[in-house]
Amino acid sequence: MSTSEQAPPSVAPAPRPPRARRASAEPARAERRLAGIPVCPGIAIGPAFGAAEPPAEVERRVIGADDVAAETARLDAAIAQSRKQLAKLRARLAVLPEDSQAEIAPLIDAYLQMLGASRLVRGMRRRIADALVSAETAVADEAEAIAGAILALPSDDDPAGRRRRAEEVREIARRLIRNLTRAPFRSFAGLPEGAVLVCEYLRPADAALLDPSRLAGVATDEGGAEGHTAIMLRALGVPAVLGVPGLAQAVRHGDTVLVDGAEGSVVVNPAPATLASARRAVTAFAREQQKLARLRRLPAETADGEAVELQANLELPAELPLIAQSGAAGIGLLRTEFLFINRETLPDEAAQVDAYRAIIEAMAGDAVTIRVLDWGGEKDIESLQSEGLVSPAADANPALGLRGIRLLLRQSALLEVQFAAILRAAVAGPVRVLLPMVTTVAEVRAAREIYERVARRLRRRGEKLPEPLPPLGIMIETPGAALSADALALEADFFSIGTNDLAMYTLAVDRAETEVSHLYDPLHPAVLRLVQFATEAALRMRMPVSVCGEMAGNPRLVPLLLGLGLRSFSMNASAVPRVKQAVRAAKSDDCVRFARRVMEQSDPTRIQELVLGTAPP
Ligand code: PEP
Ligand code: MG
């Protein structure tokens, strides 16, 4: 699914009758506990926002007679996509308790029916053809007309039922409009302070728009622990649980929701006793954070005095203060996608120079590793599409398509602009440049050629550049790259092991897909052997190697990674203190022995027991 579950737009000036509300006579709803994937620790308690939100307004658009076929095709595509989303939701209900299934399934069936050969769909098509309006306008107008007619039915004894049916029509219109506009979560501006965002799916670009100072927490039906949405939420420090089946259908707007991002639970309408114990946990969590903050000034070294580099990953400039507080020694992975998302046009060289320079200056002499654009996978970037640099057809299998360095070499002007901006900003402090999604030696050579050509051009222009040029390194995040690490080590200046994608591509498990999240296992022996192979290739060449995937931020993995010979880790800023604590408790020799024991195992369950101290659920 590629659309967000934003509060959907409707079309002005369609009348906006009052939203269906719970009848006041309705009894308080019982507590309901749902389980999902823990994504960002912390406890949030607040009113649910997102489910059945009032529509925001979008521009009313009139079309020409020539556009009717194209608009009808857009509508049909949105209907097909909406049906697919609902069918997927329907299939996932099987994991819920029977009473929850009985409540939610008929609702989804009603939605599916409305998207079939219904009066609603016929009316929308007719409006495009006869009233000559855009698909969005037709959807909103027809839904409002039908909802209005339902509400105006001669009074019977079931006004609550009529309001519910009218709301169902509006809900299906909202879904269609979301799928038609594929717009980011515009309604965040109206997010009430202290609310918990509840929705089916949140794109990474949507998550980037959240304001962590206003938002209490996030819970979604879809998503995986190492997807970019999860990474973004951890970066923002928002307590979050993803992959909760049936969630958006089970929660009503305004319900009180409790999200426990460490445990992976969501409680809807918590009972007073549940709330009281959650509040105690909030206090304990804050105390623990304070204790960890004291580690900030202590050196990152093992108990036997070996220095370990602990750096932070950065996805949004808003994280800079968190990075400063965390005690991280620089930025080991600056994901530059934030510059490209949620905008119509691409950022030019000057805008990029300003953004990189501000970050480099904020790090005050600590190194910053800037990764060039990693488009692809779940990270869809509208500006690349609107500028015609990627075709919508590239969506078919984005993780295996024109992702990362592949796109940048195909659209080399994009890479030239980014290299130029990084090189110009690099006079402000120590920088390294990182290439994503590398699989072949030829890609590194081609990128280096462009890098040096851009540098020559800038120097000719009189631009002052660092001498020598910043090191040019590569992500090791595909099995192909890991297994040719010895050859790649001859071309690259450093390696950064991206265990998130490495696990995804090795195990053929989409890192953001809830359905297969139980199979996503970075501790799988196949993944660990690739990490070991790449690390040893780098160490043999005395080449810097670090880990920047989410594995690096898990304190329980520290002994294993140290034992494999790794001494540099880059992670979510909030993970730095705990990882430092684990580093300071570790002894190098013990770690080597422990890693040897782990690497002898071929059974993933046994490895989980050894490393995490528990068998997987
Ligand atoms: C990785 O794949 O491990 C990585 C760090 O890159 P990203 O998460 O941005 O894909
Ligand atoms: Mg990656």
XYZ file of C-alpha atoms in Angstrom, residues 114-534:
421
model
C -19.916 0.033 -1.917
C -16.861 -0.223 -4.142
C -18.551 -2.820 -6.369
C -21.378 -2.230 -8.831
C -23.025 0.235 -6.479
C -25.118 3.354 -6.827
C -22.205 5.255 -5.315
C -19.727 4.161 -7.998
C -22.240 4.692 -10.821
C -22.975 8.169 -9.496
C -19.283 9.078 -9.331
C -18.706 7.978 -12.917
C -21.777 9.895 -14.059
C -20.579 13.092 -12.393
C -17.202 12.899 -14.173
C -18.922 12.438 -17.546
C -21.900 14.778 -17.102
C -20.785 17.442 -14.634
C -17.248 17.448 -16.089
C -15.490 17.416 -12.722
C -12.296 15.695 -11.530
C -12.435 12.238 -9.979
C -11.882 13.685 -6.467
C -14.689 16.201 -6.961
C -17.016 13.489 -8.268
C -16.246 11.198 -5.315
C -16.828 13.876 -2.700
C -19.967 15.312 -4.307
C -21.594 11.932 -4.877
C -20.755 10.700 -1.384
C -22.141 13.868 0.177
C -25.313 13.610 -1.927
C -25.880 9.997 -0.864
C -24.978 10.626 2.784
C -27.329 13.634 2.782
C -30.130 11.545 1.289
C -29.648 8.841 3.941
C -29.772 11.402 6.740
C -32.871 13.043 5.249
C -34.860 9.805 5.051
C -38.274 10.226 6.640
C -37.738 9.758 10.328
C -37.746 6.146 11.488
C -36.807 4.794 14.868
C -33.141 4.299 14.024
C -31.475 7.717 13.652
C -28.185 6.290 14.949
C -28.276 3.652 12.185
C -28.814 6.329 9.527
C -25.945 8.392 10.854
C -23.767 5.278 10.821
C -24.667 4.454 7.202
C -24.024 8.035 6.113
C -20.640 7.936 7.858
C -19.772 4.680 6.068
C -20.396 6.352 2.706
C -18.183 9.262 3.711
C -15.500 6.911 4.965
C -15.317 5.106 1.648
C -15.122 8.473 -0.129
C -12.238 9.476 2.115
C -10.372 6.304 1.231
C -10.931 6.886 -2.481
C -9.756 10.482 -2.248
C -6.663 9.443 -0.294
C -5.833 6.978 -3.036
C -6.549 9.538 -5.741
C -4.427 12.293 -4.256
C -1.652 10.157 -2.736
C -1.045 13.318 -0.771
C 0.966 13.341 2.420
C -0.809 13.524 5.720
C -1.915 17.119 5.334
C -4.172 17.141 8.337
C -1.267 16.925 10.799
C -1.594 20.640 11.300
C -4.921 19.984 12.986
C -3.596 17.236 15.209
C -4.699 18.090 18.734
C -1.911 18.329 21.273
C -1.345 15.088 23.175
C -3.254 12.948 20.651
C -2.358 9.422 19.592
C -2.324 9.037 15.809
C -4.197 5.881 14.792
C -4.317 4.829 11.154
C -3.942 1.897 8.814
C -0.655 2.909 7.266
C 1.803 5.739 7.601
C 4.325 6.442 4.851
C 7.849 7.437 5.861
C 7.180 10.818 4.215
C 4.071 11.251 6.380
C 5.976 10.341 9.527
C 8.512 13.042 8.671
C 5.755 15.649 9.041
C 4.866 14.713 12.617
C 5.660 17.132 15.395
C 6.901 15.054 18.334
C 6.311 17.923 20.756
C 2.564 17.797 20.037
C 2.004 14.117 19.368
C 1.777 11.554 22.190
C 2.143 8.368 20.162
C 1.441 6.448 16.980
C -0.250 3.122 16.284
C -0.932 1.626 12.859
C -2.316 -1.551 11.310
C 0.559 -1.896 8.863
C 4.327 -1.641 9.093
C 7.404 -3.515 10.232
C 10.062 -2.935 12.892
C 12.829 -1.927 10.489
C 10.786 -0.116 7.820
C 11.588 3.540 7.215
C 8.407 4.654 8.970
C 9.579 2.834 12.099
C 13.032 4.387 11.763
C 11.507 7.838 11.359
C 9.311 7.385 14.443
C 12.293 6.226 16.512
C 14.231 9.223 15.236
C 11.465 11.510 16.469
C 11.250 9.610 19.763
C 7.492 9.078 19.410
C 6.218 6.001 21.328
C 4.919 3.751 18.576
C 3.476 0.342 17.843
C 3.040 -0.735 14.210
C 1.503 -3.821 12.624
C -1.568 -4.019 14.873
C -4.198 -6.021 12.948
C -7.712 -4.547 13.012
C -6.585 -1.397 14.825
C -8.011 1.408 12.698
C -11.356 -0.331 12.522
C -11.431 -1.023 16.265
C -10.693 2.535 17.366
C -13.140 5.382 17.130
C -12.088 8.976 16.878
C -11.690 10.349 20.398
C -11.398 6.971 22.144
C -8.681 6.989 24.786
C -5.738 4.959 23.569
C -2.702 3.715 25.485
C 0.350 2.853 23.404
C 3.229 0.954 24.994
C 6.022 1.199 22.445
C 8.389 -1.115 24.335
C 5.887 -3.911 24.895
C 4.145 -3.518 21.514
C 0.649 -3.182 22.924
C -2.255 -0.838 22.268
C -5.094 -0.616 24.780
C -8.302 1.008 23.573
C -10.396 2.657 26.282
C -8.157 1.466 29.134
C -9.839 0.734 32.457
C -8.833 2.906 35.451
C -6.520 0.182 36.826
C -4.735 -0.128 33.455
C -4.311 3.642 33.288
C -2.904 3.793 36.798
C -0.281 1.150 36.080
C 0.624 2.834 32.762
C 1.186 6.129 34.596
C 3.547 4.383 36.992
C 5.419 2.966 33.984
C 5.677 6.497 32.492
C 7.376 7.703 35.679
C 9.759 4.718 35.739
C 10.632 5.290 32.059
C 11.450 8.971 32.692
C 13.652 8.001 35.669
C 15.531 5.451 33.567
C 16.089 8.070 30.815
C 17.586 10.438 33.390
C 19.931 7.726 34.609
C 21.077 6.982 31.057
C 21.666 10.678 30.334
C 24.479 10.589 32.916
C 26.449 8.296 30.604
C 26.769 11.106 28.098
C 30.168 12.298 29.219
C 31.728 8.890 29.855
C 34.006 7.525 27.117
C 32.744 4.820 24.772
C 35.281 2.118 25.542
C 35.165 -1.493 26.572
C 35.939 -2.592 30.120
C 39.443 -3.480 28.912
C 39.976 -0.046 27.382
C 39.284 -0.508 23.651
C 37.791 2.595 22.061
C 34.501 2.167 20.205
C 33.002 4.810 17.942
C 29.317 5.479 18.650
C 27.635 7.793 16.182
C 24.062 8.782 15.396
C 21.884 8.308 12.344
C 19.998 11.397 11.226
C 16.832 11.397 9.146
C 15.598 14.919 9.936
C 17.459 18.080 11.022
C 15.030 18.248 13.958
C 17.070 15.455 15.525
C 20.214 17.586 15.947
C 19.455 18.581 19.577
C 18.780 14.911 20.446
C 22.087 13.933 18.874
C 23.887 16.575 20.931
C 22.252 15.268 24.126
C 22.981 11.638 23.294
C 26.754 11.946 23.475
C 27.156 10.559 19.933
C 30.539 11.221 18.328
C 29.274 12.522 15.010
C 26.746 11.358 12.434
C 27.469 7.942 10.950
C 24.533 8.007 8.546
C 22.845 11.153 7.296
C 19.883 9.966 5.245
C 19.405 12.821 2.781
C 15.934 11.748 1.694
C 14.420 14.387 4.021
C 15.506 17.052 1.522
C 13.563 15.428 -1.282
C 10.291 14.302 0.324
C 7.034 16.225 0.740
C 7.798 18.726 -2.011
C 6.852 19.210 -5.638
C 10.278 20.123 -7.004
C 13.794 18.862 -6.362
C 16.070 20.851 -4.049
C 18.735 22.726 -6.039
C 22.456 22.771 -5.279
C 22.307 25.935 -3.172
C 19.482 24.594 -0.997
C 21.396 21.369 -0.469
C 24.634 23.196 0.394
C 22.764 25.181 3.070
C 21.174 22.063 4.548
C 24.428 20.061 4.701
C 26.470 22.979 5.976
C 24.012 23.631 8.809
C 24.289 20.010 9.934
C 28.084 19.884 9.604
C 28.422 23.108 11.577
C 26.055 21.838 14.262
C 28.324 18.814 14.740
C 31.187 21.181 15.597
C 34.116 19.145 14.303
C 32.633 15.654 14.701
C 32.510 13.739 11.406
C 29.327 13.597 9.318
C 28.773 10.743 6.857
C 26.388 11.983 4.185
C 24.631 9.313 2.149
C 23.475 10.372 -1.309
C 19.822 9.933 -2.152
C 18.464 6.444 -1.576
C 15.209 6.597 -3.504
C 13.229 3.385 -3.826
C 11.773 0.690 -1.642
C 9.038 2.226 0.518
C 10.560 5.667 0.129
C 8.490 7.201 -2.641
C 9.466 10.729 -3.506
C 6.844 12.755 -5.343
C 9.305 15.351 -6.653
C 11.205 12.673 -8.598
C 7.985 11.614 -10.244
C 6.735 15.105 -10.944
C 10.094 15.962 -12.538
C 9.841 12.837 -14.701
C 13.012 11.247 -13.269
C 11.274 8.034 -12.303
C 8.255 6.556 -13.970
C 5.270 5.339 -11.980
C 5.951 1.914 -13.575
C 9.045 1.740 -11.382
C 6.592 1.129 -8.529
C 6.002 -2.475 -9.622
C 8.754 -3.937 -7.446
C 10.510 -0.932 -5.970
C 12.869 -2.769 -3.634
C 14.427 -4.593 -6.573
C 14.193 -1.749 -9.043
C 15.983 1.471 -9.755
C 16.860 2.044 -6.101
C 19.754 4.020 -4.576
C 22.911 4.274 -6.680
C 21.137 2.689 -9.653
C 18.817 5.673 -10.045
C 21.636 8.147 -9.388
C 23.792 6.653 -12.130
C 20.835 6.583 -14.519
C 19.920 10.202 -13.695
C 23.486 11.347 -13.147
C 22.556 15.052 -13.037
C 20.874 14.286 -9.724
C 24.107 12.767 -8.378
C 26.252 15.595 -9.752
C 24.155 18.218 -7.983
C 24.292 16.283 -4.722
C 28.032 15.617 -4.915
C 28.667 19.289 -5.701
C 26.564 20.406 -2.744
C 28.272 17.979 -0.349
C 31.762 18.963 -1.545
C 31.002 22.656 -1.180
C 29.566 22.134 2.307
C 32.494 19.911 3.319
C 34.735 22.912 3.964
C 32.671 23.443 7.126
C 33.910 20.252 8.838
C 34.927 16.620 8.416
C 32.688 14.775 5.974
C 32.474 11.343 4.374
C 30.278 10.486 1.389
C 28.309 7.259 1.240
C 26.720 5.439 -1.735
C 23.503 3.431 -1.127
C 22.416 0.081 -2.607
C 25.709 -0.782 -4.271
C 25.912 -4.256 -5.792
C 28.824 -4.053 -8.245
C 32.362 -2.733 -8.486
C 31.372 -0.945 -11.699
C 28.857 1.184 -9.790
C 31.526 2.386 -7.365
C 33.926 3.192 -10.213
C 31.233 5.076 -12.126
C 30.226 7.048 -9.035
C 33.860 7.889 -8.211
C 34.406 9.134 -11.751
C 31.446 11.501 -11.377
C 32.647 12.532 -7.889
C 36.095 13.494 -9.181
C 34.697 15.182 -12.277
C 32.394 17.317 -10.136
C 35.330 18.223 -7.872
C 37.453 19.265 -10.876
C 34.635 21.409 -12.208
C 34.115 23.114 -8.858
C 37.838 23.826 -8.511
C 37.916 25.332 -12.002
C 35.087 27.576 -10.864
C 37.329 28.735 -8.004
C 35.396 26.851 -5.358
C 37.402 25.960 -2.233
C 37.209 22.196 -1.551
C 38.752 19.993 1.108
C 42.095 18.448 0.107
C 42.151 15.439 -0.194
C 38.501 14.975 -1.126
C 36.226 13.435 1.542
C 36.382 9.609 1.553
C 33.836 7.906 -0.706
C 32.378 4.799 0.913
C 29.609 2.336 0.220
C 26.719 0.718 2.012
C 27.014 -3.032 2.326
C 23.312 -3.776 2.333
C 22.782 -6.436 -0.311
C 24.035 -10.022 -0.212
C 25.754 -9.284 -3.548
C 27.792 -6.486 -2.002
C 28.562 -8.445 1.172
C 29.834 -11.449 -0.770
C 31.975 -9.292 -3.063
C 33.226 -7.174 -0.171
C 36.834 -8.206 -0.921
C 36.573 -6.763 -4.437
C 34.576 -3.733 -3.320
C 37.160 -2.997 -0.620
C 39.638 -2.238 -3.412
C 37.327 0.481 -4.781
C 35.664 2.024 -1.741
C 37.248 4.109 1.026
C 35.034 2.689 3.774
C 32.125 0.309 4.371
C 28.943 0.987 6.251
C 26.982 -2.198 6.826
C 23.250 -1.594 6.431
C 21.771 -4.549 8.247
C 18.175 -3.435 7.641
C 18.303 -4.024 3.915
C 20.896 -6.768 4.225
C 18.406 -8.817 6.282
C 15.562 -7.933 3.905
C 17.387 -8.964 0.740
C 19.039 -12.028 2.287
C 15.842 -13.450 3.725
C 13.514 -12.173 0.978
C 11.380 -10.501 3.645
C 10.061 -6.976 3.115
C 11.251 -5.018 6.146
C 8.033 -2.937 6.257
C 5.550 -5.744 5.614
C 3.539 -6.811 8.634
C 2.515 -10.159 7.171
C 6.093 -11.461 7.107
C 7.490 -9.498 10.037
C 7.885 -12.724 12.035
C 10.402 -13.882 9.409
C 12.471 -10.697 9.513
C 15.471 -11.724 11.590
C 18.781 -9.839 11.425
C 20.208 -12.567 13.690
C 19.553 -15.228 11.077
C 22.859 -17.058 10.518
C 22.780 -16.143 6.815
C 22.729 -12.434 7.685
C 25.389 -12.783 10.385
C 27.690 -14.673 8.034
C 27.413 -11.870 5.482
C 28.174 -9.277 8.169
C 31.193 -11.342 9.220
C 32.447 -11.794 5.648
C 32.194 -8.065 4.851
